[in-house]
PDB file of C-alpha atoms and ligand atoms in Angstrom:
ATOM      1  CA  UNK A 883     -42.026  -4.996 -25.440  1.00  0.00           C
ATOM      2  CA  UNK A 884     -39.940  -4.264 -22.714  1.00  0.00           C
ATOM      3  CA  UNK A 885     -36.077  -3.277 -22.788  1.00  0.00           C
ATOM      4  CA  UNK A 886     -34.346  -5.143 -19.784  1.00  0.00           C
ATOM      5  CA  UNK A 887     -32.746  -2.312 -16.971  1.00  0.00           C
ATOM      6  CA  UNK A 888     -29.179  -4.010 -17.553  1.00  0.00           C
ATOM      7  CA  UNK A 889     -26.283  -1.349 -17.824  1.00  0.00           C
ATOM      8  CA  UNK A 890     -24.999  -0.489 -21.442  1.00  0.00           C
ATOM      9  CA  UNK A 891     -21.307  -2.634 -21.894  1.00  0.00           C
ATOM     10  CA  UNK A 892     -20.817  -0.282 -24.889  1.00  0.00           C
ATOM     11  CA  UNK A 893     -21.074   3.033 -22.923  1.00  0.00           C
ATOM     12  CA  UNK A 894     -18.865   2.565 -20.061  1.00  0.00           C
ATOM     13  CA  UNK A 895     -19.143   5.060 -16.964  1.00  0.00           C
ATOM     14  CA  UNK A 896     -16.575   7.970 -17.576  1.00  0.00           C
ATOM     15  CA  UNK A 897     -16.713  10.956 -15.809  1.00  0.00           C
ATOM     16  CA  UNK A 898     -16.658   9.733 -12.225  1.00  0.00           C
ATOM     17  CA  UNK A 899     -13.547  11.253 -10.264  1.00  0.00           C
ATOM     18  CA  UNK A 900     -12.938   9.891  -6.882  1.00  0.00           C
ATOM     19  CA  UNK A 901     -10.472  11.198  -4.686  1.00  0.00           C
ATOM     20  CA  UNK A 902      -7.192   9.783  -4.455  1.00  0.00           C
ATOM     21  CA  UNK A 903      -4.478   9.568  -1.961  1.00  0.00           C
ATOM     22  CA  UNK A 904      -1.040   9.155  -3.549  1.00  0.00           C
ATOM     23  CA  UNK A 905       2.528   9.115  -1.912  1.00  0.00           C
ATOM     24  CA  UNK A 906       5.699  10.392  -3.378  1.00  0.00           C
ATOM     25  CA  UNK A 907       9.356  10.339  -3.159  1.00  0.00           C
ATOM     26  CA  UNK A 908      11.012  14.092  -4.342  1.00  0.00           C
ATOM     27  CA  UNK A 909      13.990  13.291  -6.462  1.00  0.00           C
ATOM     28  CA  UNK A 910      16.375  14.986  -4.681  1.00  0.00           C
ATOM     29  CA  UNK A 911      19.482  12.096  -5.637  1.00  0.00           C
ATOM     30  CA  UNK A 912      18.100  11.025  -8.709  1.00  0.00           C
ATOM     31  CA  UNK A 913      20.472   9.938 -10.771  1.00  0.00           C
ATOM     32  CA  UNK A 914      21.088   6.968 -13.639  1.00  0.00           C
ATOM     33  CA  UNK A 915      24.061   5.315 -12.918  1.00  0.00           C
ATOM     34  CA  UNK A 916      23.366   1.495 -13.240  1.00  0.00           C
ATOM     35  CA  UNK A 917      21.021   0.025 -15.746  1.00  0.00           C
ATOM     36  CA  UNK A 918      18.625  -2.586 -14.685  1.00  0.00           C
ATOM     37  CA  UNK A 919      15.848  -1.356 -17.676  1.00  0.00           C
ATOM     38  CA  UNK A 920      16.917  -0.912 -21.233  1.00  0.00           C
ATOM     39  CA  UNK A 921      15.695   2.951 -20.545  1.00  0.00           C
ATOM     40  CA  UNK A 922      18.556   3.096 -18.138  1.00  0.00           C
ATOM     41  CA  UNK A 923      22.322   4.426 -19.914  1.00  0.00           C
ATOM     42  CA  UNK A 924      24.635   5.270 -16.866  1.00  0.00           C
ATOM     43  CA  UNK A 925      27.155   6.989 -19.741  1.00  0.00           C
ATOM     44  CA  UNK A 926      24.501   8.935 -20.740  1.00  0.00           C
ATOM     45  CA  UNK A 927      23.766  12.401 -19.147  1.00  0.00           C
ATOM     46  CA  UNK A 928      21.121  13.826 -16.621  1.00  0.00           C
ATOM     47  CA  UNK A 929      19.739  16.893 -14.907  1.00  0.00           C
ATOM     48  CA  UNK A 930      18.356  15.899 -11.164  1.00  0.00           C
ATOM     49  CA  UNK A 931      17.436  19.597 -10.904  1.00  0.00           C
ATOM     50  CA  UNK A 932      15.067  19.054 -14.209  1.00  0.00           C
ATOM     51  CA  UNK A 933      14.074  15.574 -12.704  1.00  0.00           C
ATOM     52  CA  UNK A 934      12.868  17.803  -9.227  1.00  0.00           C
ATOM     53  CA  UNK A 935      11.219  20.437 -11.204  1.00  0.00           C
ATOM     54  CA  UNK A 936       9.320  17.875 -13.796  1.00  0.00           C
ATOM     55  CA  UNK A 937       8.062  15.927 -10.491  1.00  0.00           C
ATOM     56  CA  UNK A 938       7.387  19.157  -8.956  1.00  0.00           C
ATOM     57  CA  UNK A 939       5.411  20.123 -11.467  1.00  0.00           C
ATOM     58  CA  UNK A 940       3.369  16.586 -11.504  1.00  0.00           C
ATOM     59  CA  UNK A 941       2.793  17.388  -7.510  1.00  0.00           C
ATOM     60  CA  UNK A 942       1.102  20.300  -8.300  1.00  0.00           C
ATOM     61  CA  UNK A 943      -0.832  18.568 -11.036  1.00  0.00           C
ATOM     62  CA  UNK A 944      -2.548  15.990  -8.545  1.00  0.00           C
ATOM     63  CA  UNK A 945      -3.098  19.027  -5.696  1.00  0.00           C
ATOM     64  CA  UNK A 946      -4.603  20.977  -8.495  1.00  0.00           C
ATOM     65  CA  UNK A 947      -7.033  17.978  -9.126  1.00  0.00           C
ATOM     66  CA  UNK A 948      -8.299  17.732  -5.605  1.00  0.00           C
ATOM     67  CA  UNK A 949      -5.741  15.018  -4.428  1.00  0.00           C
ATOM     68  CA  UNK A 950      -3.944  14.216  -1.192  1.00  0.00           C
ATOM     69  CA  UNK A 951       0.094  13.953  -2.058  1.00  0.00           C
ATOM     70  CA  UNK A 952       2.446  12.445   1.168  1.00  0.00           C
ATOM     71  CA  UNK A 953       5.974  12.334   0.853  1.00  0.00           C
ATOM     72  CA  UNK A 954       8.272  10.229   2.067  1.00  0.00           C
ATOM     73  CA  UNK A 955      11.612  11.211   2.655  1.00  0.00           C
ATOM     74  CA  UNK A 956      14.658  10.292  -0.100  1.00  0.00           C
ATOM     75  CA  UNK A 957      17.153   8.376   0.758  1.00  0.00           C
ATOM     76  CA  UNK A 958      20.509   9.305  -0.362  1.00  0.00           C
ATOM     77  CA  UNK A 959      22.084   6.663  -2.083  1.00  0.00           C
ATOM     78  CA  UNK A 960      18.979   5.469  -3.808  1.00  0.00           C
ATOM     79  CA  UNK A 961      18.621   6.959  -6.763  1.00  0.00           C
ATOM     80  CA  UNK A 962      15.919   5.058  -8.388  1.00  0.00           C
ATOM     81  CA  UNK A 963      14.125   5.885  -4.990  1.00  0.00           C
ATOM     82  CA  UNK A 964      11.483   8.566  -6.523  1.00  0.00           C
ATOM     83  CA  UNK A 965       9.914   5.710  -8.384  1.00  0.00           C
ATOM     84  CA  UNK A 966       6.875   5.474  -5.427  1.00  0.00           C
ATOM     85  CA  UNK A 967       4.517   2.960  -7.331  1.00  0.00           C
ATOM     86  CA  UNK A 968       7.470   0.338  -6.681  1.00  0.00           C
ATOM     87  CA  UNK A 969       7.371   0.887  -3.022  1.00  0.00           C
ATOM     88  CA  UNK A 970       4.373  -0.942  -1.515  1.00  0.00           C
ATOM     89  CA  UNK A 971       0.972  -2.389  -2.613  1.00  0.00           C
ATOM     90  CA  UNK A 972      -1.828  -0.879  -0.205  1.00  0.00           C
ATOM     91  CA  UNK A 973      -5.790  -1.820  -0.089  1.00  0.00           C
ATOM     92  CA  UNK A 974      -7.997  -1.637   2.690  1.00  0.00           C
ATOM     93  CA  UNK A 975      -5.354  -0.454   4.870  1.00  0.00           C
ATOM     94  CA  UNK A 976      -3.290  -3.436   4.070  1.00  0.00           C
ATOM     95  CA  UNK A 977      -0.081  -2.564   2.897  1.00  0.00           C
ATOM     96  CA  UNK A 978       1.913  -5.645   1.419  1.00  0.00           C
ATOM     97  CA  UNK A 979       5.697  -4.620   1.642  1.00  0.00           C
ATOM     98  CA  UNK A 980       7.980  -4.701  -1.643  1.00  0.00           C
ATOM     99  CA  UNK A 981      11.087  -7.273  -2.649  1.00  0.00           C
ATOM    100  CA  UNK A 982      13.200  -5.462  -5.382  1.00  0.00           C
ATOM    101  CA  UNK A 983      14.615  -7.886  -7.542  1.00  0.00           C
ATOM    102  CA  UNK A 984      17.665  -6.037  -8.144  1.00  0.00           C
ATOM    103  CA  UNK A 985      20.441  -5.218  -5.497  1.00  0.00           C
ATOM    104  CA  UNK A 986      20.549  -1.403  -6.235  1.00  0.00           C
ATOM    105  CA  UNK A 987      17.018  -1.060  -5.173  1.00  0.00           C
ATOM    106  CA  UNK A 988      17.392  -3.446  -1.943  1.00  0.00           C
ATOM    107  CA  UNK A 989      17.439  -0.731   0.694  1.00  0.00           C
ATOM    108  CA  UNK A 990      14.142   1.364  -0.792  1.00  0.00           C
ATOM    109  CA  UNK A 991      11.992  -1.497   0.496  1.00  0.00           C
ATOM    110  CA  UNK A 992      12.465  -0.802   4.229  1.00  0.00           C
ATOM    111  CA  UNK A 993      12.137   2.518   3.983  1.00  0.00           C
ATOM    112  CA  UNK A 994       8.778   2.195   2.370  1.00  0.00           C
ATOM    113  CA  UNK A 995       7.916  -0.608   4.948  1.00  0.00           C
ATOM    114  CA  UNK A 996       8.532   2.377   7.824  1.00  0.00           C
ATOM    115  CA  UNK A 997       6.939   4.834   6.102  1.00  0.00           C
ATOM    116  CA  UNK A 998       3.870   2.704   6.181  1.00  0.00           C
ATOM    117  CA  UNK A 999       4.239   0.861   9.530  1.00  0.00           C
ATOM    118  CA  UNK A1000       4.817   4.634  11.038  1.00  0.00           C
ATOM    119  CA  UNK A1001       1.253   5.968   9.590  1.00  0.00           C
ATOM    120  CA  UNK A1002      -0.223   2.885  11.030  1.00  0.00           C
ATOM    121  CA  UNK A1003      -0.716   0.730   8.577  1.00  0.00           C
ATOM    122  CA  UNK A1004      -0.938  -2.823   8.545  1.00  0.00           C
ATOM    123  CA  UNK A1005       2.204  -4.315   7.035  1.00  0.00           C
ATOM    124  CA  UNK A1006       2.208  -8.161   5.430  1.00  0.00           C
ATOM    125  CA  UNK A1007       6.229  -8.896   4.732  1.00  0.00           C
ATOM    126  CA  UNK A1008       7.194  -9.681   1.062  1.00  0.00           C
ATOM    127  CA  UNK A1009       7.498 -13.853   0.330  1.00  0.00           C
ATOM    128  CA  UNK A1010       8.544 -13.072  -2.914  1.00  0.00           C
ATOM    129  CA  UNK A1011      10.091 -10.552  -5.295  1.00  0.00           C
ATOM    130  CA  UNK A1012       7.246  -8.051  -6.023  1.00  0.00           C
ATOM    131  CA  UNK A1013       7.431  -4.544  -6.836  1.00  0.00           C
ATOM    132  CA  UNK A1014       4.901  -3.187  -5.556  1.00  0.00           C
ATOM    133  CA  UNK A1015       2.281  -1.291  -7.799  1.00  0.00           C
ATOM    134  CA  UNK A1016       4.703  -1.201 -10.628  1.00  0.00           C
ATOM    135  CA  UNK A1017       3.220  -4.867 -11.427  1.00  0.00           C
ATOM    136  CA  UNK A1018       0.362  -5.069  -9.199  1.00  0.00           C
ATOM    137  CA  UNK A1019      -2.509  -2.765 -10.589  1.00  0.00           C
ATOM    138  CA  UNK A1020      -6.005  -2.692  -9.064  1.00  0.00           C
ATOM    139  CA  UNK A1021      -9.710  -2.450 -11.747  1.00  0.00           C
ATOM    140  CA  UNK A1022     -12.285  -2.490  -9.915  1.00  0.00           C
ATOM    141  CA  UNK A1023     -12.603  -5.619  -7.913  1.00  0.00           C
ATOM    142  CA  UNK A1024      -9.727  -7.346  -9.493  1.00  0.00           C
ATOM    143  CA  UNK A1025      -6.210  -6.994  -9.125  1.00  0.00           C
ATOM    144  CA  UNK A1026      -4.058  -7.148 -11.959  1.00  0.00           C
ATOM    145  CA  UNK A1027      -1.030  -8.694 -11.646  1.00  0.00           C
ATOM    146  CA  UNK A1028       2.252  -8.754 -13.925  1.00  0.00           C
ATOM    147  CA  UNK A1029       5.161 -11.096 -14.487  1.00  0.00           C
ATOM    148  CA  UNK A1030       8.187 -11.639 -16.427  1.00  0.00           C
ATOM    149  CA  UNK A1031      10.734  -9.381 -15.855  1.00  0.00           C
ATOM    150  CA  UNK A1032      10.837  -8.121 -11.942  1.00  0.00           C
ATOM    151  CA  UNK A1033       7.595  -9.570  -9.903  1.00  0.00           C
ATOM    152  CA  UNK A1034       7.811 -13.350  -9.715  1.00  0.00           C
ATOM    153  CA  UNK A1035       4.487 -15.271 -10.720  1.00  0.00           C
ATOM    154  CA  UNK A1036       4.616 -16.870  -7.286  1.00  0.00           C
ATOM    155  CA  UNK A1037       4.306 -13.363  -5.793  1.00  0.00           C
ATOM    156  CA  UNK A1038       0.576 -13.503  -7.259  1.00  0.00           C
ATOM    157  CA  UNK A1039      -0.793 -16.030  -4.222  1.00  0.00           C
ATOM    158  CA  UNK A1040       0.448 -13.891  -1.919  1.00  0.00           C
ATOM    159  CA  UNK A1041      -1.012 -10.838  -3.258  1.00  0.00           C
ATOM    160  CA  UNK A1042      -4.367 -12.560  -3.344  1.00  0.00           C
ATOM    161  CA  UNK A1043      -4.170 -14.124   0.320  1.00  0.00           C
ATOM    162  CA  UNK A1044      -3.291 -10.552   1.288  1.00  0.00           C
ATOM    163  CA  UNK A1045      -6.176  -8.791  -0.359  1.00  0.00           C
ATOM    164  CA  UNK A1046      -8.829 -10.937  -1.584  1.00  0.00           C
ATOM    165  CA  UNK A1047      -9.371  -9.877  -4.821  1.00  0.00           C
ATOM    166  CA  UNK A1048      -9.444 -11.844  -7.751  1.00  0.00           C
ATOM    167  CA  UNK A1049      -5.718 -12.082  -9.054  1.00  0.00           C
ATOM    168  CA  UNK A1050      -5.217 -12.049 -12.478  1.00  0.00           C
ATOM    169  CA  UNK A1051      -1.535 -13.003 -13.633  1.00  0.00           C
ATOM    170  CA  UNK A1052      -0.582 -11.253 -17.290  1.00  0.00           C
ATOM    171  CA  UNK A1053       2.735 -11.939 -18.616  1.00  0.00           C
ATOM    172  CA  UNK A1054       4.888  -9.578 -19.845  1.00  0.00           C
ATOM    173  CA  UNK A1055       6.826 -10.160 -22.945  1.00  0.00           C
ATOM    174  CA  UNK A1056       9.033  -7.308 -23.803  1.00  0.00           C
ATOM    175  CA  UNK A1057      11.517  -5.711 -21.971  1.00  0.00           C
ATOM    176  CA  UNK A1058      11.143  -1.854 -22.759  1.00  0.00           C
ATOM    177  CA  UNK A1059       7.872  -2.800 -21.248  1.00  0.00           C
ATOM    178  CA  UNK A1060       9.338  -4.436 -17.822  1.00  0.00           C
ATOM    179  CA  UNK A1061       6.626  -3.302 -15.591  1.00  0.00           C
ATOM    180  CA  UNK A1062       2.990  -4.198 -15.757  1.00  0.00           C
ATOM    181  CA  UNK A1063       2.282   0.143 -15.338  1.00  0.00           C
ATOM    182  CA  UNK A1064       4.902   0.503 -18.329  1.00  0.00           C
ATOM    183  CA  UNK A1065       2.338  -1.465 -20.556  1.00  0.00           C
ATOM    184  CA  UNK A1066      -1.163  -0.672 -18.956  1.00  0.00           C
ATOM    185  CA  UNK A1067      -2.952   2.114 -17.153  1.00  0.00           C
ATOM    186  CA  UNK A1068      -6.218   1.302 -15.432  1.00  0.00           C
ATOM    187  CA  UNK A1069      -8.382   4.473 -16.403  1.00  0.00           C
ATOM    188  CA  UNK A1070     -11.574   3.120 -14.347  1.00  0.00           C
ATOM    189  CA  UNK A1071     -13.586   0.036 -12.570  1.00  0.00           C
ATOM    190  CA  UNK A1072     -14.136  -0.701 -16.171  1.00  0.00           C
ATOM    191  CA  UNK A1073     -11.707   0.277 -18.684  1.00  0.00           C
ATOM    192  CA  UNK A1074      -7.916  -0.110 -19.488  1.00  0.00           C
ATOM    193  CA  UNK A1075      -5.926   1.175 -21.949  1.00  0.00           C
ATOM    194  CA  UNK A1076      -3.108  -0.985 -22.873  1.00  0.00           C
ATOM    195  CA  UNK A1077      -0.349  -2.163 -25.404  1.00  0.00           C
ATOM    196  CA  UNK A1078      -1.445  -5.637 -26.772  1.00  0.00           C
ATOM    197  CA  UNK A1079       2.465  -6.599 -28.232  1.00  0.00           C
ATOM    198  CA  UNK A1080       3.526  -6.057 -24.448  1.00  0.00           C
ATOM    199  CA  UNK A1081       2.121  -8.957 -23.273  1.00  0.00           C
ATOM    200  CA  UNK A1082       1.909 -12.999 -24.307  1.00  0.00           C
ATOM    201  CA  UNK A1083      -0.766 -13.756 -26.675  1.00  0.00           C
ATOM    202  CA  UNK A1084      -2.689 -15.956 -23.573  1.00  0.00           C
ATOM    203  CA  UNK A1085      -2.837 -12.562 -21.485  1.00  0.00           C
ATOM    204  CA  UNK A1086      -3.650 -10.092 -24.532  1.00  0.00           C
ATOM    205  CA  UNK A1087      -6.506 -12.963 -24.770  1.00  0.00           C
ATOM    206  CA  UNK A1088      -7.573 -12.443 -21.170  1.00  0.00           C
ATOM    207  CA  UNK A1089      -7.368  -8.951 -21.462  1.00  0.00           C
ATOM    208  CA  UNK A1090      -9.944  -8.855 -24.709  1.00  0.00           C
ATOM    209  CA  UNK A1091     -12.394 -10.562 -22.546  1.00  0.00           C
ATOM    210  CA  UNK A1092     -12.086  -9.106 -19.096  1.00  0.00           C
ATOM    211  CA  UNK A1093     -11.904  -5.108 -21.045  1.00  0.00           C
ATOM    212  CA  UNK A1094     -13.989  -5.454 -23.908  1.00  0.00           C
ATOM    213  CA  UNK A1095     -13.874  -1.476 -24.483  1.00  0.00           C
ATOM    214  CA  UNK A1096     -10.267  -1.009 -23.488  1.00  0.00           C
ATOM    215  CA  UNK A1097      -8.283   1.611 -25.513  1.00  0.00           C
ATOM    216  CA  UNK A1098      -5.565  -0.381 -27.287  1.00  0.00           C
ATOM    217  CA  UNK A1099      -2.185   2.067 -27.440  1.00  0.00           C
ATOM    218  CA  UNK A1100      -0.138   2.593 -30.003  1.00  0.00           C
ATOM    219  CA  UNK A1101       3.450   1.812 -30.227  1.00  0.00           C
ATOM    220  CA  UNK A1102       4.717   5.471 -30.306  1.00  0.00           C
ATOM    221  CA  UNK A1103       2.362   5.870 -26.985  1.00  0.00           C
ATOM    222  CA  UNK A1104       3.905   3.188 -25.673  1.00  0.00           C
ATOM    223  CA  UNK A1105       7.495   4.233 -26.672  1.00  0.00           C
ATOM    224  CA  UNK A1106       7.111   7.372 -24.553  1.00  0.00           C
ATOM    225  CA  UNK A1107       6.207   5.374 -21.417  1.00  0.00           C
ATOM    226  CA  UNK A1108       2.048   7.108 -22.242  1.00  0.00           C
ATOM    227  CA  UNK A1109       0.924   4.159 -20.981  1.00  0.00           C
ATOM    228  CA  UNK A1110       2.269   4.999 -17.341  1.00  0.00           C
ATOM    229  CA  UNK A1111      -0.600   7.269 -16.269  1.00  0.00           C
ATOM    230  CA  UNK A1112      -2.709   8.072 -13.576  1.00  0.00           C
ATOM    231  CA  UNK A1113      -6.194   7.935 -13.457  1.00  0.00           C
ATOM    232  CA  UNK A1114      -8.872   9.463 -10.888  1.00  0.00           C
ATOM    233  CA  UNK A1115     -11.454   7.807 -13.188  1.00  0.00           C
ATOM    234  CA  UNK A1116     -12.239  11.429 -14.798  1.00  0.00           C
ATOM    235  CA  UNK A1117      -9.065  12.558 -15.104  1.00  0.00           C
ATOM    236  CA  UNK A1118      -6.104  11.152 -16.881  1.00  0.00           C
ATOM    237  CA  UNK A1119      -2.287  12.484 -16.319  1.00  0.00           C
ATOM    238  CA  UNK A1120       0.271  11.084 -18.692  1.00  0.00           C
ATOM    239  CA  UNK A1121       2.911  12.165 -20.387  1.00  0.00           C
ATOM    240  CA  UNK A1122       2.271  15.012 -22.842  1.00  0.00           C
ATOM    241  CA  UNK A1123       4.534  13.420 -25.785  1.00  0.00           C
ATOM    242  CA  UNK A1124       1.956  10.703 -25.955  1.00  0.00           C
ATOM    243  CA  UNK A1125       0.110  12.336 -28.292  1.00  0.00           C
ATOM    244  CA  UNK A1126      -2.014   9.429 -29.854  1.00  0.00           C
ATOM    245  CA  UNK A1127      -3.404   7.884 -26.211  1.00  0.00           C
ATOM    246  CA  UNK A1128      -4.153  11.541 -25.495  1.00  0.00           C
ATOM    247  CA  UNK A1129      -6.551  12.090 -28.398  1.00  0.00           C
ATOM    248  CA  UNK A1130      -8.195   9.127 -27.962  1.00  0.00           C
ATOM    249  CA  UNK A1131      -8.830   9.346 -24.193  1.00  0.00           C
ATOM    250  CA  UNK A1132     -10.141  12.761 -25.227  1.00  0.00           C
ATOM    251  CA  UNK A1133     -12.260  10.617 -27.760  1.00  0.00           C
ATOM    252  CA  UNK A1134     -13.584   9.051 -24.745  1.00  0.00           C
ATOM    253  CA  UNK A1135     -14.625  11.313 -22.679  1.00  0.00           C
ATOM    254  CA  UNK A1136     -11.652  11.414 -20.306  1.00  0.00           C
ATOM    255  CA  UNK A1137     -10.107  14.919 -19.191  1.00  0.00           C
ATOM    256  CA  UNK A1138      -6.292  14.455 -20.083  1.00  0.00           C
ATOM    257  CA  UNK A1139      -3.511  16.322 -18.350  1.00  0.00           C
ATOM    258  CA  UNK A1140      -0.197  16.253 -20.104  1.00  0.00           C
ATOM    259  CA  UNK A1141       3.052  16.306 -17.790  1.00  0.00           C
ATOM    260  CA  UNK A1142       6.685  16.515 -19.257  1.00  0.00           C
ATOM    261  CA  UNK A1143       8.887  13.640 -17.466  1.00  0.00           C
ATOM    262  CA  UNK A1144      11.441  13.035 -19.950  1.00  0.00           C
ATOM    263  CA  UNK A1145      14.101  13.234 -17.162  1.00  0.00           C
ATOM    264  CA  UNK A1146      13.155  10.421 -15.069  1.00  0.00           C
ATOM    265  CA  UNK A1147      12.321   8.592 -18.884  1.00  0.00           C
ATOM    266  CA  UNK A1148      15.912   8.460 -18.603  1.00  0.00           C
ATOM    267  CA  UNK A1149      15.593   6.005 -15.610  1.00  0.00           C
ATOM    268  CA  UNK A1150      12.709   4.030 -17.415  1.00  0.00           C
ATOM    269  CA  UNK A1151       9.822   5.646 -15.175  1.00  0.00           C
ATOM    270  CA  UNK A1152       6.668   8.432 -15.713  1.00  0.00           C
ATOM    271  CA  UNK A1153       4.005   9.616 -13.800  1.00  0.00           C
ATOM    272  CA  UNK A1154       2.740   6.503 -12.867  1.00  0.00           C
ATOM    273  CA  UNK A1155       6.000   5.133 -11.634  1.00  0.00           C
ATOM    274  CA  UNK A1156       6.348   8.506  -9.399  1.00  0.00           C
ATOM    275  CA  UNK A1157       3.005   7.560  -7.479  1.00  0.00           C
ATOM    276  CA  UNK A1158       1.730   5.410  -5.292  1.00  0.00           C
ATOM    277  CA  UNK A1159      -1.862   5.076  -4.614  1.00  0.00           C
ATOM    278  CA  UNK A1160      -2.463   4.687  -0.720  1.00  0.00           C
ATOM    279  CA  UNK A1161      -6.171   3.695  -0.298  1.00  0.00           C
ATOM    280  CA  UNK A1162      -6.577   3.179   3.592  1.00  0.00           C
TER     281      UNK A1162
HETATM  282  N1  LIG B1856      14.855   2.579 -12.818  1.00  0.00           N
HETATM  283  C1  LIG B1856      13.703   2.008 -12.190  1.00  0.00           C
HETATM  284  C2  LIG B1856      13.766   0.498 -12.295  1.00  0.00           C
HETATM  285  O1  LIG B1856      14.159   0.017 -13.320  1.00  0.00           O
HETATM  286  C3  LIG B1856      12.432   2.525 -12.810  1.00  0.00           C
HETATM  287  C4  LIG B1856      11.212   2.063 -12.115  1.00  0.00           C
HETATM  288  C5  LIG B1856       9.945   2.535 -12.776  1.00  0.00           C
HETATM  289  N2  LIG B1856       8.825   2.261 -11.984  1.00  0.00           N
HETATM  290  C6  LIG B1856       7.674   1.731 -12.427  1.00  0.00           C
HETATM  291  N3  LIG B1856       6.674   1.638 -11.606  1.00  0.00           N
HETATM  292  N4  LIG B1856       7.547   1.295 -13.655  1.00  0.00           N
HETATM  293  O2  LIG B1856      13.414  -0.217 -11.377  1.00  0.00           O
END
């Protein structure tokens, strides 16, 4: 009797590093004085000079690993600047420019935008509040999309026109969870790792049946922003207090590399939301 050639579902590839590109914004005027996440406590304090050093340290994590790290410049003023993932969506060489929903984020989108149109890039202007790759999250051949809290469901169409991939829209449902890269890390073509109460029981349905062998996070992963991670597809860097997604990504095969960034916790963001993929 033969056995059919098809690939194993139940074994999915790990293992396979490619490498990345990512851009980054050094803290240098961090700072959390307005709140537009329930992370954010402008009475609270903060060290900017233990924000620099904890994204310093994640720099050298990615070089270490073989990566490419650009920087674009800070801007003072814009404190919540350092957060890279919400400045841009880029595929292909397409870069589809960023519309903050709040005010206090406004003036990060243009800089972005120059960054990008500067390297030579091809730039597609915003039609709608989206925040880049803080919602917008590419596996494999399909790009997943969030909504509920900052980019607008309408934003999806765009993002599809722009980059024709499949766009699937999951809503988000809590808001310690705001961002679709607070909730869900995309660890390879195949496999995410996600938070099921983060997101409206139609998505967590569509996410069962698009990631059959996703890890499911706990809600002390979740609670330490674990879930915002960065995968090379061997490699997985998230925060070292998430101590449950760690062990089981380890259970998985994946390499994990723990970073510290309880500092720019403070301003609702982690490794993930320091980094912006750039695939030209
Ligand atoms: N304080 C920032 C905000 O609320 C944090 C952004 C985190 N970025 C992310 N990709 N999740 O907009």
């Amino acid at each position: 009797m033969s056995v059919p050639a098809a690939r194993s579902t139940a074994t999915p590839s790990v293992g396979v590093m490619t490498q990345r590109r990512y851009l980054m914004c050094r803290p240098t005027y961090f700072a959390v004085d307005y709140r537009i996440n329930p992370w954010m406590d402008p009475t609270a304090p903060y060290d900017t000079e233990l924000a620099i050093a904890q994204w310093t340290r994640l720099r050298q994590v990615y070089r270490d690993l073989g990566h490419t790290v650009d920087e674009i410049e800070p801007v003072p003023g814009l404190p919540d600047m350092v957060f890279a993932a919400n400045g841009a969506t880029v595929l292909d060489g397409d870069v589809l420019a960023v519309q903050f929903r709040d005010p206090e984020r406004a003036d990060e989108a243009p800089a972005y935008r120059s960054w990008f149109e500067r390297a030579g890039f091809r730039v597609h202007e915003a039609k709608h509040t989206n925040e880049g790759e803080g919602d917008l999250l590419l596996a494999g051949d399909v790009m997943l999309a969030g909504y509920g809290f900052r980019t607008v469901h309408a934003a999806h169409t765009q993002v599809q026109e722009v980059f024709g991939r499949p766009t699937v829209s999951l809503q988000l449902v809590d808001p310690a969870y705001y961002h679709l890269d607070t909730a869900l890390c995309v660890l390879d073509a195949e496999t995410v790792a996600y938070l099921p109460e983060a997101f409206s029981p139609g998505s967590r349905a569509v996410l069962r049946r698009l990631f059959p062998n996703a890890v499911l996070a706990t809600p002390a992963d979740a609670a330490v922003l674990g879930l915002n991670a960065v995968s090379d597809g061997e490699h997985v860097v998230l925060p070292v207090q998430a101590t449950d997604l760690t062990a089981a990504l380890e259970a998985r095969g994946y390499t994990t590399v723990g970073v510290d960034m309880s500092e720019l916790r403070k301003a609702g963001g982690g490794p993930k939301c320091c980094t912006l993929e750039v695939r030209p």
